[in-house]
mmCIF file of C-alpha atoms in Angstrom:
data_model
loop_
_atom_site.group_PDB
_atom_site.id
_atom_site.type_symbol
_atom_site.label_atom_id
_atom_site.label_comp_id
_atom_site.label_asym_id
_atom_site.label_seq_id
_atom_site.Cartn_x
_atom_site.Cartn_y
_atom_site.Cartn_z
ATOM 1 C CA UNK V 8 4.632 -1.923 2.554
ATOM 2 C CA UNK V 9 6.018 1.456 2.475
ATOM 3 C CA UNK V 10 6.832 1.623 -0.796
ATOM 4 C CA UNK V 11 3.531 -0.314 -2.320
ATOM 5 C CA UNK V 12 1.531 3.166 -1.954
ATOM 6 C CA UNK V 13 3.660 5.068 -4.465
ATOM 7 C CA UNK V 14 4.072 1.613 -6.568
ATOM 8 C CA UNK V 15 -0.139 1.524 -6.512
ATOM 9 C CA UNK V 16 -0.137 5.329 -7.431
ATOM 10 C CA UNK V 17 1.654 4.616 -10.654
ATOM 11 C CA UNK V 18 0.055 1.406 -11.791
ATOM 12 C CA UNK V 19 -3.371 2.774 -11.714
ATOM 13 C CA UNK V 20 -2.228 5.507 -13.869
ATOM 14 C CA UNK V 21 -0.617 3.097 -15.980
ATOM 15 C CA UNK V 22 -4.280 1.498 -16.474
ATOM 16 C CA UNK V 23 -5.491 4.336 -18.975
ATOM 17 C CA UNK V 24 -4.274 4.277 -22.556
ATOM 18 C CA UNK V 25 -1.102 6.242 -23.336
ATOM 19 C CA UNK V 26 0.855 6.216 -26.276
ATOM 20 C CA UNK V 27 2.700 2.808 -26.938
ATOM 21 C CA UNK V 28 6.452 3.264 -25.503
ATOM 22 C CA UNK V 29 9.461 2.342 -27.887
ATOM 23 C CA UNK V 30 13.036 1.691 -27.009
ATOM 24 C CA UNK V 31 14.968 4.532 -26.815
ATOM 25 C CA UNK V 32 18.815 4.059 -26.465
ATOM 26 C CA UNK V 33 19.664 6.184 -23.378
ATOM 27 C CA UNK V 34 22.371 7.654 -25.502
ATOM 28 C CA UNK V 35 20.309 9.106 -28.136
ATOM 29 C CA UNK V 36 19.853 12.739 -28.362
ATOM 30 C CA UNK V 37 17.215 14.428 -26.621
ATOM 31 C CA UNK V 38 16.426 16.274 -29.442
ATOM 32 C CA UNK V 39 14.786 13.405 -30.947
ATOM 33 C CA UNK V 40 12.672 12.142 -28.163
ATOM 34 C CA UNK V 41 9.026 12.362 -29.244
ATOM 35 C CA UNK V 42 6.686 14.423 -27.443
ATOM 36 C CA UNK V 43 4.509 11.186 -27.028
ATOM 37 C CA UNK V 44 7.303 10.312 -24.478
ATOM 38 C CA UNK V 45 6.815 13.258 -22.744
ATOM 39 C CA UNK V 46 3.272 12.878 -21.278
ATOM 40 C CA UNK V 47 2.534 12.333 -17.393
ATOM 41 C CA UNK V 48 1.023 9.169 -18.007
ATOM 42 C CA UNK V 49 3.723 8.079 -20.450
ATOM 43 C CA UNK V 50 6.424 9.085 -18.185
ATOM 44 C CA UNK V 51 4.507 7.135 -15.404
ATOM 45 C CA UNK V 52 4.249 3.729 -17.077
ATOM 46 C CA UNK V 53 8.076 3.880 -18.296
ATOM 47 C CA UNK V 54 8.656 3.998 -14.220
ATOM 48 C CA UNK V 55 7.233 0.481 -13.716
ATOM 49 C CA UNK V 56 10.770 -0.844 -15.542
ATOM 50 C CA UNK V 57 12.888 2.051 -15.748
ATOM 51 C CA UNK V 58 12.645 4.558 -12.903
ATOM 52 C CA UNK V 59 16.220 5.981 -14.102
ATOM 53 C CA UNK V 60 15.137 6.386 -17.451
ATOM 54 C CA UNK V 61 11.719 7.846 -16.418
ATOM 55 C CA UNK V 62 13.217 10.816 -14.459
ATOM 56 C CA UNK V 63 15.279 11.448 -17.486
ATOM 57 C CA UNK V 64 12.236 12.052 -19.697
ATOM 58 C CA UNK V 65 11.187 13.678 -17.005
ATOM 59 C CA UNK V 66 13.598 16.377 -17.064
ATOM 60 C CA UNK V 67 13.463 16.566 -20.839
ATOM 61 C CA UNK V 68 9.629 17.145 -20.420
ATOM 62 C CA UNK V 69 10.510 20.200 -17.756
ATOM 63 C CA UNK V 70 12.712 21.866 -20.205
ATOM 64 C CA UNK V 71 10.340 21.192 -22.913
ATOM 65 C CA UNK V 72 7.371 22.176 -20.636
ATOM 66 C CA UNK V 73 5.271 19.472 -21.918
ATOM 67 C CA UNK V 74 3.161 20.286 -18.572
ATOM 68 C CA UNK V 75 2.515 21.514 -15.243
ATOM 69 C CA UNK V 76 5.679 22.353 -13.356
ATOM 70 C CA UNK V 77 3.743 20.849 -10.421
ATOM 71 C CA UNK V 78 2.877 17.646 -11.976
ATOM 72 C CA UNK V 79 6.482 17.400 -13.070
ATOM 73 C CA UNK V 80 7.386 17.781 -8.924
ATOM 74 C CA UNK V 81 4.543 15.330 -8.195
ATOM 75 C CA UNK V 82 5.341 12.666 -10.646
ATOM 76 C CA UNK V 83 9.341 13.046 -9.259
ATOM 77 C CA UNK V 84 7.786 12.411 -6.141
ATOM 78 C CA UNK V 85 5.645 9.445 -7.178
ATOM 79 C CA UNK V 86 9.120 7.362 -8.401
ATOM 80 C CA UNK V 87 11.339 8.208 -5.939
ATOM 81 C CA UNK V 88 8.645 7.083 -3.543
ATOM 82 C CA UNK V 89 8.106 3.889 -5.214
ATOM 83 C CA UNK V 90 10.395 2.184 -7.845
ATOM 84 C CA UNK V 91 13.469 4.252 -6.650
ATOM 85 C CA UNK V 92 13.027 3.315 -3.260
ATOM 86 C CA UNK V 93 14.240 6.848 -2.067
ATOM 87 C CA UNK V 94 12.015 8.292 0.422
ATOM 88 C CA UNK V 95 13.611 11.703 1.751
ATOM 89 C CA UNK V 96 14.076 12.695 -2.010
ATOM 90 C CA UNK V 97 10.193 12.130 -2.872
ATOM 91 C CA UNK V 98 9.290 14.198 0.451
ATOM 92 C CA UNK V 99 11.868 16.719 -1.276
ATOM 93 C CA UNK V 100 9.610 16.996 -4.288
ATOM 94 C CA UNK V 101 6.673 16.367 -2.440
ATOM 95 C CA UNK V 102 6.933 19.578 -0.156
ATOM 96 C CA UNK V 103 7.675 21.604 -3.633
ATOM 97 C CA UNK V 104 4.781 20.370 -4.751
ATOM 98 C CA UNK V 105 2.854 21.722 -2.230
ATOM 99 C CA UNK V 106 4.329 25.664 -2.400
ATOM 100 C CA UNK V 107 3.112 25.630 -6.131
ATOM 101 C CA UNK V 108 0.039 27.988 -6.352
ATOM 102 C CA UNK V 109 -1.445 25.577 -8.667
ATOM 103 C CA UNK V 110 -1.859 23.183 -5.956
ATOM 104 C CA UNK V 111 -2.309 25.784 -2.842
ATOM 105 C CA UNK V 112 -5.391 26.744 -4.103
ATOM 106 C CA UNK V 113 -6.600 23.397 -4.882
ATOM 107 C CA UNK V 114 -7.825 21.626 -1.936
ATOM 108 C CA UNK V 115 -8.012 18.372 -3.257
ATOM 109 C CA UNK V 116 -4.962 18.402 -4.939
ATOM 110 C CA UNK V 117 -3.323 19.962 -1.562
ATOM 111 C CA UNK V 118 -4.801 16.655 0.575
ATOM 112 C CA UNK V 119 -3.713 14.202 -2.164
ATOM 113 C CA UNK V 120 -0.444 15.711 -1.698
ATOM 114 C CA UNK V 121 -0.115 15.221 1.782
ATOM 115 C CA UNK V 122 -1.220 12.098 1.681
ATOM 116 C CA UNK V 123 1.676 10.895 -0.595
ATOM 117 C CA UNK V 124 4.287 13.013 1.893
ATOM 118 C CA UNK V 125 3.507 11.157 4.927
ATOM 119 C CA UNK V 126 4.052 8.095 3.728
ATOM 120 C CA UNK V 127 7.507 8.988 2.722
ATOM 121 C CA UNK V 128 7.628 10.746 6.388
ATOM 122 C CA UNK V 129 6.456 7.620 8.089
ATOM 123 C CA UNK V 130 9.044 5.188 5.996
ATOM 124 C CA UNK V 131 12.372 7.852 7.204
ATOM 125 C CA UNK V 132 10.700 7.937 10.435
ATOM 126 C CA UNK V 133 10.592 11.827 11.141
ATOM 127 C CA UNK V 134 7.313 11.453 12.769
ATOM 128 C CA UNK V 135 6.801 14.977 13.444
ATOM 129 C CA UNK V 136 6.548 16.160 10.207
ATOM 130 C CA UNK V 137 4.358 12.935 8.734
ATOM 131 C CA UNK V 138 2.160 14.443 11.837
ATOM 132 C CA UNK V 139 2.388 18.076 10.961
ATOM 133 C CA UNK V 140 1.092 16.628 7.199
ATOM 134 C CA UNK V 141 -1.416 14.686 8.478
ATOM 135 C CA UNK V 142 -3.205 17.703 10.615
ATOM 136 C CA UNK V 143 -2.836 20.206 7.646
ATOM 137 C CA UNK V 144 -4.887 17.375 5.568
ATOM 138 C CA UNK V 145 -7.504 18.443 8.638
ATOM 139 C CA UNK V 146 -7.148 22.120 8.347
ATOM 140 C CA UNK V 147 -7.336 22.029 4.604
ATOM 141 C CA UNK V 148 -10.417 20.046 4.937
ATOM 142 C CA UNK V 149 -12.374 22.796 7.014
ATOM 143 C CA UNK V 150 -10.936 25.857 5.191
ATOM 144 C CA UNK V 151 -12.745 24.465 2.056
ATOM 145 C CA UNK V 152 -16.124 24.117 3.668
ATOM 146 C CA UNK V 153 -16.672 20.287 3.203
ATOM 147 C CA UNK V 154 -18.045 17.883 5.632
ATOM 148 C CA UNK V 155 -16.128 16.847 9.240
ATOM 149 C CA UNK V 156 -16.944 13.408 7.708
ATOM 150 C CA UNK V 157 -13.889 13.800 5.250
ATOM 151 C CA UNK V 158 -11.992 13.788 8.270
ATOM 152 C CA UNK V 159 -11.583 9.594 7.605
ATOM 153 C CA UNK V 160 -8.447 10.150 5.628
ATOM 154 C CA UNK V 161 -6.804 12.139 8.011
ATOM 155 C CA UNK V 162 -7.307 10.335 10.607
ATOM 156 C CA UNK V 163 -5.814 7.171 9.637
ATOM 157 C CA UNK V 164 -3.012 9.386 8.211
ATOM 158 C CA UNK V 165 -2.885 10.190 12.230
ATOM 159 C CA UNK V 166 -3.509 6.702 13.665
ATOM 160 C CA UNK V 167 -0.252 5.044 11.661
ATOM 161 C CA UNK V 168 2.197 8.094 12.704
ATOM 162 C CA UNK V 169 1.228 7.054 16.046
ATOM 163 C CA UNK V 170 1.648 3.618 15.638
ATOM 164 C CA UNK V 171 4.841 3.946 14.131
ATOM 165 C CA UNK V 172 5.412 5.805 17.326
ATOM 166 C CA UNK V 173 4.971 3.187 19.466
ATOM 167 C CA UNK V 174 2.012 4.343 21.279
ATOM 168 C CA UNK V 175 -0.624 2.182 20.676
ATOM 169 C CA UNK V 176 -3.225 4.293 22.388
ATOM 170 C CA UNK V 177 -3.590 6.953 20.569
ATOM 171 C CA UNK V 178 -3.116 5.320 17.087
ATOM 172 C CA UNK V 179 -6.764 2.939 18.198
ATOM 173 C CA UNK V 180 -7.911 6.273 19.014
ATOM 174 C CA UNK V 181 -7.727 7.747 15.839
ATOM 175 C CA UNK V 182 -8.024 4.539 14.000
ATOM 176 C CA UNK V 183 -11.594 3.932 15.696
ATOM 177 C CA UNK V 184 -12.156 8.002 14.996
ATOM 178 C CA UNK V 185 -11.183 7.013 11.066
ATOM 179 C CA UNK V 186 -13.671 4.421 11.085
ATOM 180 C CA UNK V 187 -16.648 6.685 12.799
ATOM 181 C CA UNK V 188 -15.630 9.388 9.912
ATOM 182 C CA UNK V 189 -15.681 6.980 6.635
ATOM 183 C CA UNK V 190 -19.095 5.115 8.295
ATOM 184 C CA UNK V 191 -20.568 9.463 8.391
ATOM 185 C CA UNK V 192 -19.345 9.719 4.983
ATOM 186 C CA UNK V 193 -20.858 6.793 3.463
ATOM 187 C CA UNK V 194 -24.331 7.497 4.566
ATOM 188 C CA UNK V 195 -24.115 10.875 3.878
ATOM 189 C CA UNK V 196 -23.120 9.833 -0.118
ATOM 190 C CA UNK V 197 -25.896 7.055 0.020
ATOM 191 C CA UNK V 198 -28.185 10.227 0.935
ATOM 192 C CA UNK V 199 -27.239 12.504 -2.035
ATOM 193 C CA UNK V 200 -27.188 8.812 -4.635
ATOM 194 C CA UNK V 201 -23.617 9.810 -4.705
ATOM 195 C CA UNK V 202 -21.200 6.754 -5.614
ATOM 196 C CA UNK V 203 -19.746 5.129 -2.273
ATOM 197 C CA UNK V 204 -17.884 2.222 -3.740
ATOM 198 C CA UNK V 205 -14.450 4.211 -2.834
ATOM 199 C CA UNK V 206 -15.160 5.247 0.701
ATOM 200 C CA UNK V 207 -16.444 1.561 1.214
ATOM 201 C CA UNK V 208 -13.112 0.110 0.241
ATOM 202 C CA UNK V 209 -11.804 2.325 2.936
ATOM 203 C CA UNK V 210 -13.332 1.403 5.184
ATOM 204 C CA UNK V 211 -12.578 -2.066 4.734
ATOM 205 C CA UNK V 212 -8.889 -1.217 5.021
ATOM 206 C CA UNK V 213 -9.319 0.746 7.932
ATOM 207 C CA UNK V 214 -10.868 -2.599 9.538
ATOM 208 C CA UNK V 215 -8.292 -4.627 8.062
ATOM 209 C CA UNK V 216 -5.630 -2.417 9.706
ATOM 210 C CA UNK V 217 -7.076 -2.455 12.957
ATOM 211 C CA UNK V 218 -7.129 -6.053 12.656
ATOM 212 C CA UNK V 219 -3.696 -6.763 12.042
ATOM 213 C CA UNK V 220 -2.723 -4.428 14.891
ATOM 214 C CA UNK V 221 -5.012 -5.820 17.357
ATOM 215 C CA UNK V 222 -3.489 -8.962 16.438
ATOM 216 C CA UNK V 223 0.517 -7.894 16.792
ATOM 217 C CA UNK V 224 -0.290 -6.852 20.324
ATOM 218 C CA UNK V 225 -2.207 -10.425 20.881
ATOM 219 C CA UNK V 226 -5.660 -9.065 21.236
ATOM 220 C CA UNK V 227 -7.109 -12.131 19.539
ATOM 221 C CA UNK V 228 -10.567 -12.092 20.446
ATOM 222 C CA UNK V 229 -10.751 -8.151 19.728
ATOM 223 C CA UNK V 230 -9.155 -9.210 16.455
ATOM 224 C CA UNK V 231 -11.715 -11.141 15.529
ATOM 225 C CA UNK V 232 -14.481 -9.202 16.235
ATOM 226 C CA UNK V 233 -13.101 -6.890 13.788
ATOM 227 C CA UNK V 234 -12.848 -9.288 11.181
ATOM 228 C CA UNK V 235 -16.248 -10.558 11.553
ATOM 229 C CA UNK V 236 -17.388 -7.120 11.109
ATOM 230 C CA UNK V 237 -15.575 -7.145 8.098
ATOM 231 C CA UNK V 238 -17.448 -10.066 6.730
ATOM 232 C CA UNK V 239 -20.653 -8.623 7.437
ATOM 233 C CA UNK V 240 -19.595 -5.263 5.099
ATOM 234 C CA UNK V 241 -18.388 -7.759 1.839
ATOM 235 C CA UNK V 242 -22.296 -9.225 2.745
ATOM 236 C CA UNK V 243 -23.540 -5.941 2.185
ATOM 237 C CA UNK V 244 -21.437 -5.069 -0.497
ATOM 238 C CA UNK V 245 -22.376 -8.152 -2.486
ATOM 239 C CA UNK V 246 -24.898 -6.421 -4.321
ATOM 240 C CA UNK V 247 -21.900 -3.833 -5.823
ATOM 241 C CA UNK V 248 -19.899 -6.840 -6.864
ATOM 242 C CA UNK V 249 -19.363 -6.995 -10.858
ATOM 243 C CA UNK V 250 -18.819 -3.676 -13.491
ATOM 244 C CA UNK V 251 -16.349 -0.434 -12.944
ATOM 245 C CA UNK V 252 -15.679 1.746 -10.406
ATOM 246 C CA UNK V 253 -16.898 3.940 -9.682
ATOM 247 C CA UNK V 254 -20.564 2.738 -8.704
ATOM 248 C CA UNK V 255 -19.290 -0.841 -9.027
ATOM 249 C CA UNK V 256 -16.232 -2.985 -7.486
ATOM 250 C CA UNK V 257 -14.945 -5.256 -10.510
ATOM 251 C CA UNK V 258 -14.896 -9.148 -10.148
ATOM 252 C CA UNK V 259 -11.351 -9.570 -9.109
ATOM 253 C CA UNK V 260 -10.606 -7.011 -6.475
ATOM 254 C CA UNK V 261 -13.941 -8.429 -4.610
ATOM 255 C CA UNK V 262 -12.982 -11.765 -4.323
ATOM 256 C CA UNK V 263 -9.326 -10.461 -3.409
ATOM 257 C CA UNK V 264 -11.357 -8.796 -0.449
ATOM 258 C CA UNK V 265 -13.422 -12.157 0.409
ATOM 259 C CA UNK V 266 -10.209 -13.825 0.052
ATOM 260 C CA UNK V 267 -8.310 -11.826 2.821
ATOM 261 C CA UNK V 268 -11.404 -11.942 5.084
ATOM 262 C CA UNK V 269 -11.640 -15.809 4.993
ATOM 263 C CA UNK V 270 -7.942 -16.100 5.711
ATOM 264 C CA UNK V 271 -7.700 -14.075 8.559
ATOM 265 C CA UNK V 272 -10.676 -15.841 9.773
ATOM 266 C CA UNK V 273 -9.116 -18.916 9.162
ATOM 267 C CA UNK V 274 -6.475 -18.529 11.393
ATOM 268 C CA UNK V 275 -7.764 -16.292 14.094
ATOM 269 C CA UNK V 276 -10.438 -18.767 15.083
ATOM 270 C CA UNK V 277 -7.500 -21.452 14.602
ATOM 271 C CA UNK V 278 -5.494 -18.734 17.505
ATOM 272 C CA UNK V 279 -8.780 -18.151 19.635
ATOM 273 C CA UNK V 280 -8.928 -22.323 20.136
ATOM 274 C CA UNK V 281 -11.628 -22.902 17.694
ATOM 275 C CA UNK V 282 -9.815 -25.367 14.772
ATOM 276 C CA UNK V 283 -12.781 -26.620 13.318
ATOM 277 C CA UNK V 284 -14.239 -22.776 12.326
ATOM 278 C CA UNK V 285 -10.760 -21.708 11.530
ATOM 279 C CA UNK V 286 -10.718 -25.045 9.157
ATOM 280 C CA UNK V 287 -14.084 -24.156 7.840
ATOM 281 C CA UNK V 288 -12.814 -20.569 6.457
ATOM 282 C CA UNK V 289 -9.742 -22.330 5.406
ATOM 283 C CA UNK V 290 -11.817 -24.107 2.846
ATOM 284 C CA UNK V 291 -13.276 -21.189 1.890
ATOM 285 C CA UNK V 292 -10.079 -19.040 1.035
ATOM 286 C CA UNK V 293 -9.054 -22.149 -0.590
ATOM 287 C CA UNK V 294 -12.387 -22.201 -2.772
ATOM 288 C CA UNK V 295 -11.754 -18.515 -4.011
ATOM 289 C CA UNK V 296 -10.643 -18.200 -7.461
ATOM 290 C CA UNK V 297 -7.622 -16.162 -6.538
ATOM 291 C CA UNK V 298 -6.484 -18.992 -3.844
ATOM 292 C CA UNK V 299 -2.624 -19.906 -5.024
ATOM 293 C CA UNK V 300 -2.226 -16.810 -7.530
ATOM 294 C CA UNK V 301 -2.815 -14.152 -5.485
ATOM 295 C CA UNK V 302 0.287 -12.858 -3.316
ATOM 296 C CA UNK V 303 -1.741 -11.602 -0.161
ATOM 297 C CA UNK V 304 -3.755 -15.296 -0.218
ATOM 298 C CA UNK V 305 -1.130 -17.207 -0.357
ATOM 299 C CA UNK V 306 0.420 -15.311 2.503
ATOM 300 C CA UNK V 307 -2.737 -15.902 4.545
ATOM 301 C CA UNK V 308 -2.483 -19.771 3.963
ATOM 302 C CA UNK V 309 0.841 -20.054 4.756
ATOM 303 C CA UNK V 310 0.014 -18.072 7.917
ATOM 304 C CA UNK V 311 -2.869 -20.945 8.501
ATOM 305 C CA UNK V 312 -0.030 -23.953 8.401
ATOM 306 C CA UNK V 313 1.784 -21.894 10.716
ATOM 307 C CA UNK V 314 -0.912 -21.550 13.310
ATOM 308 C CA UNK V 315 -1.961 -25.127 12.393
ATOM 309 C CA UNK V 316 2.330 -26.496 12.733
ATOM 310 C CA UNK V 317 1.374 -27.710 9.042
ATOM 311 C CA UNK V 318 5.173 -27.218 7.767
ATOM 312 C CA UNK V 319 5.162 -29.476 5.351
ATOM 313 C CA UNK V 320 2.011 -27.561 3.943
ATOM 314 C CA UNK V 321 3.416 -24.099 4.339
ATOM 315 C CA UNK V 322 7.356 -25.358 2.959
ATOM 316 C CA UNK V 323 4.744 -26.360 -0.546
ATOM 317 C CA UNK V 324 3.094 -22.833 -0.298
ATOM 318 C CA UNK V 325 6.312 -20.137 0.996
ATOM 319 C CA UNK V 326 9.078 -22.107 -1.461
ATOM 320 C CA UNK V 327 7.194 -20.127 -4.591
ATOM 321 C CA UNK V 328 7.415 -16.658 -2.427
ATOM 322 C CA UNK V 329 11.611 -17.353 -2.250
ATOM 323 C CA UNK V 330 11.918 -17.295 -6.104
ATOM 324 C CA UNK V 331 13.677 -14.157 -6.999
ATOM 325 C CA UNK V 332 11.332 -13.552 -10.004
ATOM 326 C CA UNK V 333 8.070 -13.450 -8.604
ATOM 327 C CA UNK V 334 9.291 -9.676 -7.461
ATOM 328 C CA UNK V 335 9.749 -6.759 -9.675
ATOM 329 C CA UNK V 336 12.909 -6.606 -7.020
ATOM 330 C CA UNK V 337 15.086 -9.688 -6.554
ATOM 331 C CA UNK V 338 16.395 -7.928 -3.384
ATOM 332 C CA UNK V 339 12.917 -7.601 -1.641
ATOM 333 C CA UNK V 340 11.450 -7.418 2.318
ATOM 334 C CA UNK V 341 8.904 -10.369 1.151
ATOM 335 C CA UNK V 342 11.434 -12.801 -0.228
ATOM 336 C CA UNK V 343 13.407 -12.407 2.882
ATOM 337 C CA UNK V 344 10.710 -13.318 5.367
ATOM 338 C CA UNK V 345 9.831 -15.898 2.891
ATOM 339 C CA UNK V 346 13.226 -17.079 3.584
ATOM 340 C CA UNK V 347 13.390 -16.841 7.391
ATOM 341 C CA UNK V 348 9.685 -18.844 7.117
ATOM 342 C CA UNK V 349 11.148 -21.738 5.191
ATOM 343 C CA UNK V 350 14.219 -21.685 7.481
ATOM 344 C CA UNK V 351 11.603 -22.219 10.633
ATOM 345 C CA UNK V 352 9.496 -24.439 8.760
ATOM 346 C CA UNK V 353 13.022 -26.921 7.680
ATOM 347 C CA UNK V 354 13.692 -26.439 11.600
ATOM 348 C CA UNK V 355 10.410 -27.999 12.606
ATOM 349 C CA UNK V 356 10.907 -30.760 10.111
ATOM 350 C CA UNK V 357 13.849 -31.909 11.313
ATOM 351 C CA UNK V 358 16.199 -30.529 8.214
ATOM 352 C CA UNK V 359 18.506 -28.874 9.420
ATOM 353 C CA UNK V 360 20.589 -28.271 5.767
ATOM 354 C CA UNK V 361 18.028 -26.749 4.350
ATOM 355 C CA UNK V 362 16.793 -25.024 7.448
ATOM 356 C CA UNK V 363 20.314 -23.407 7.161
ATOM 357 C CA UNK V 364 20.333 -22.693 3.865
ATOM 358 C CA UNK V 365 17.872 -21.012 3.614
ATOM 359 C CA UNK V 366 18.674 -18.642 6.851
ATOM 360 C CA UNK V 367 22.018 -17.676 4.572
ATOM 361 C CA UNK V 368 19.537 -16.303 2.239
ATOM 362 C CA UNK V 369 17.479 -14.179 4.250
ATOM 363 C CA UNK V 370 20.908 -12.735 5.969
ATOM 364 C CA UNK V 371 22.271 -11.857 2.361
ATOM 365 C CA UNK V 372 19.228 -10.448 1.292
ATOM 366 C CA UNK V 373 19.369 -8.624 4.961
ATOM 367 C CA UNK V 374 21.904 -7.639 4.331
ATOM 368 C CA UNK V 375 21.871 -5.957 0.818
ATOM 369 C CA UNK V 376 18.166 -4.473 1.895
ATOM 370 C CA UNK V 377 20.358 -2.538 4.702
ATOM 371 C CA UNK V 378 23.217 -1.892 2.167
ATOM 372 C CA UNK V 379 20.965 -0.313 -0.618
ATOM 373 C CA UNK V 380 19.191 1.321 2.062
ATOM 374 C CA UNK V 381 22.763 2.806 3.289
ATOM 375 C CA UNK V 382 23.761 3.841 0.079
ATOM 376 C CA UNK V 383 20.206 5.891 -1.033
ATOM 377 C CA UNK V 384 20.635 8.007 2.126
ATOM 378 C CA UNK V 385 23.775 9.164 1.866
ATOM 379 C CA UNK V 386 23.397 10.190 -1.594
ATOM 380 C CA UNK V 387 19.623 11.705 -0.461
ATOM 381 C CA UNK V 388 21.854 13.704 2.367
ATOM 382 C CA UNK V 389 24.254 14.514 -0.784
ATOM 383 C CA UNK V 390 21.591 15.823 -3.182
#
């Protein structure tokens, strides 16, 4: 998950039309790169397959400067966050970012900012200065003047430092705070006819986190209860559902919502002792259009057929999430669970060859996860 924020970051700028990229030899000259290249959105969408080639048009732009020098520090910060998988060097560029005037005297830009550094904070673990971050984003909120109710952002910024942590407490405390905050900002938009799709969506993931914590620390029922609640906000969202954001959520990322909310549903009533409900949402993820193509909802029906001891089900739905291609990543978190799921699931079945086999995997891909991991900080500490 850590790196998914960055990864999002640069796919939704990839979204917007830029000039059509062309093969460029990495030998060739830099004298004859085009400016077209050299654009932040350009530069952005060459990251998705080429990270390494990306920061090298990325320098050329700096010398060149084809823009900000604090977009150039921001979009550094953006791939080594995501495709490059290097987290202390995007908090590198990320602090930079934030001693540029440009951005100083922007609050919006300054909280956008901070919200990118903590996440590389929170994936090298130095939890004190994700948390220093995360109350600036506070401080920068009430020097500019605007409502306590933007507080929401913060606060969850707050709630997973603290979960990383380990204290559970205080990260429900601010998660529940988060919550409170995006609910105040929400009516407070609806008020002034301002759009509210975005803080909406927010608030769903705030829910959905809660959720899945409540759940790790086997507080089922309280689990739930939070996803019910969800339910009840895709009910009232219904009416949004269809056209652009910002006033509207498109087609496919609402279903992707109903989706996740029927499979959690699915098997949480299936964990509380109610089969026949958790069956009954089971049906229903499996009527969504997105049921089988979707990543996340296949992940929540294999995590059904576990609940359910359906191996045979779940060996059909996790032997897809092994296959090296369906990652941008052959050496990926995912496929190794994926792995050490199939392994259990063989185990259960009786099969013990493949049940083996597939535990090799998931140690090799261990393995080179903790290698690669080795290897980009030592040459962070080196840079």
């Amino acid at each position: 998950m850590k790196h998914r924020f960055y990864t999002y970051l640069i796919i939704l700028f990839a979204f917007y039309p830029v000039y059509t990229l062309q093969a460029i030899p990495s030998a060739q000259p830099e004298e004859y790169i085009p400016d077209s290249l050299l654009t932040v959105q350009a530069i952005r969408n060459a990251a998705l397959s080429d990270p390494d080639r990306a920061l090298l048009l990325l320098n050329e732009a700096e010398k060149r400067k084809s823009f900000p020098q604090y977009q150039i520090d921001w979009t550094r910060a953006q791939i080594y966050g995501g495709p490059k998988r290097m987290e202390r060097m995007a908090a590198k560029w990320g602090k930079r970012v934030l001693e540029n005037d440009s951005v100083l005297n922007n609050p919006q830009y300054y909280f956008n900012m901070c919200k990118n550094l903590i996440e590389s904070m929170i994936a090298t673990r130095d939890y004190e200065e994700a948390m220093k971050y995360a109350r600036s984003m506070i401080d920068v909120i009430e020097r500019s003047g605007n409502s306590t109710s933007n507080h929401h952002n913060a606060y969850w910024a707050i709630a997973r430092v603290y979960r990383a942590m380990g204290d559970p407490g205080e990260a429900y405390t601010y998660m529940n705070e988060a919550i409170r905050f995006c609910r105040e900002q929400i009516d407070i938009k609806r008020k002034r006819e301002h759009p509210i799709v975005s803080d909406e969506l927010k608030l769903l993931l705030y829910k959905q986190n809660l959720a899945d914590w409540q759940q790790e620390d086997g507080r089922t029922a309280d689990a739930l209860k939070t996803t019910l609640s969800m339910q009840e906000e895709i009910e009232r969202l219904r009416p949004l559902k269809g056209g652009a954001f910002p006033h509207k959520i498109p087609d496919a990322s609402f279903k992707a919502k109903e989706g996740i909310i029927a499979g959690k549903l699915a098997y949480l009533y299936v964990l509380a002792g109610q089969a026949g409900k958790g069956r009954e949402w089971f049906e229903k993820l499996q009527e969504n259009p997105l049921a089988g193509r979707n990543p996340d909802l296949v992940r929540l029906e294999i995590e059904y057929y576990k609940h359910t001891h359906e191996y045979g089900k779940l060996v059909g739905k996790a032997y897809r999430l092994t296959d090296p291609v369906a990652y941008d990543d052959s050496i990926h978190e995912q496929r190794k669970e994926a792995c050490l799921l199939l392994a259990d699931a063989y185990r259960h079945l009786g099969k013990e060859g493949e049940a083996n086999a597939f535990y090799e995997t998931a140690l090799l891909l261990a393995d080179s996860l903790n290698r690669r991991d080795n290897e980009n900080n030592a040459l962070e500490m080196a840079t």
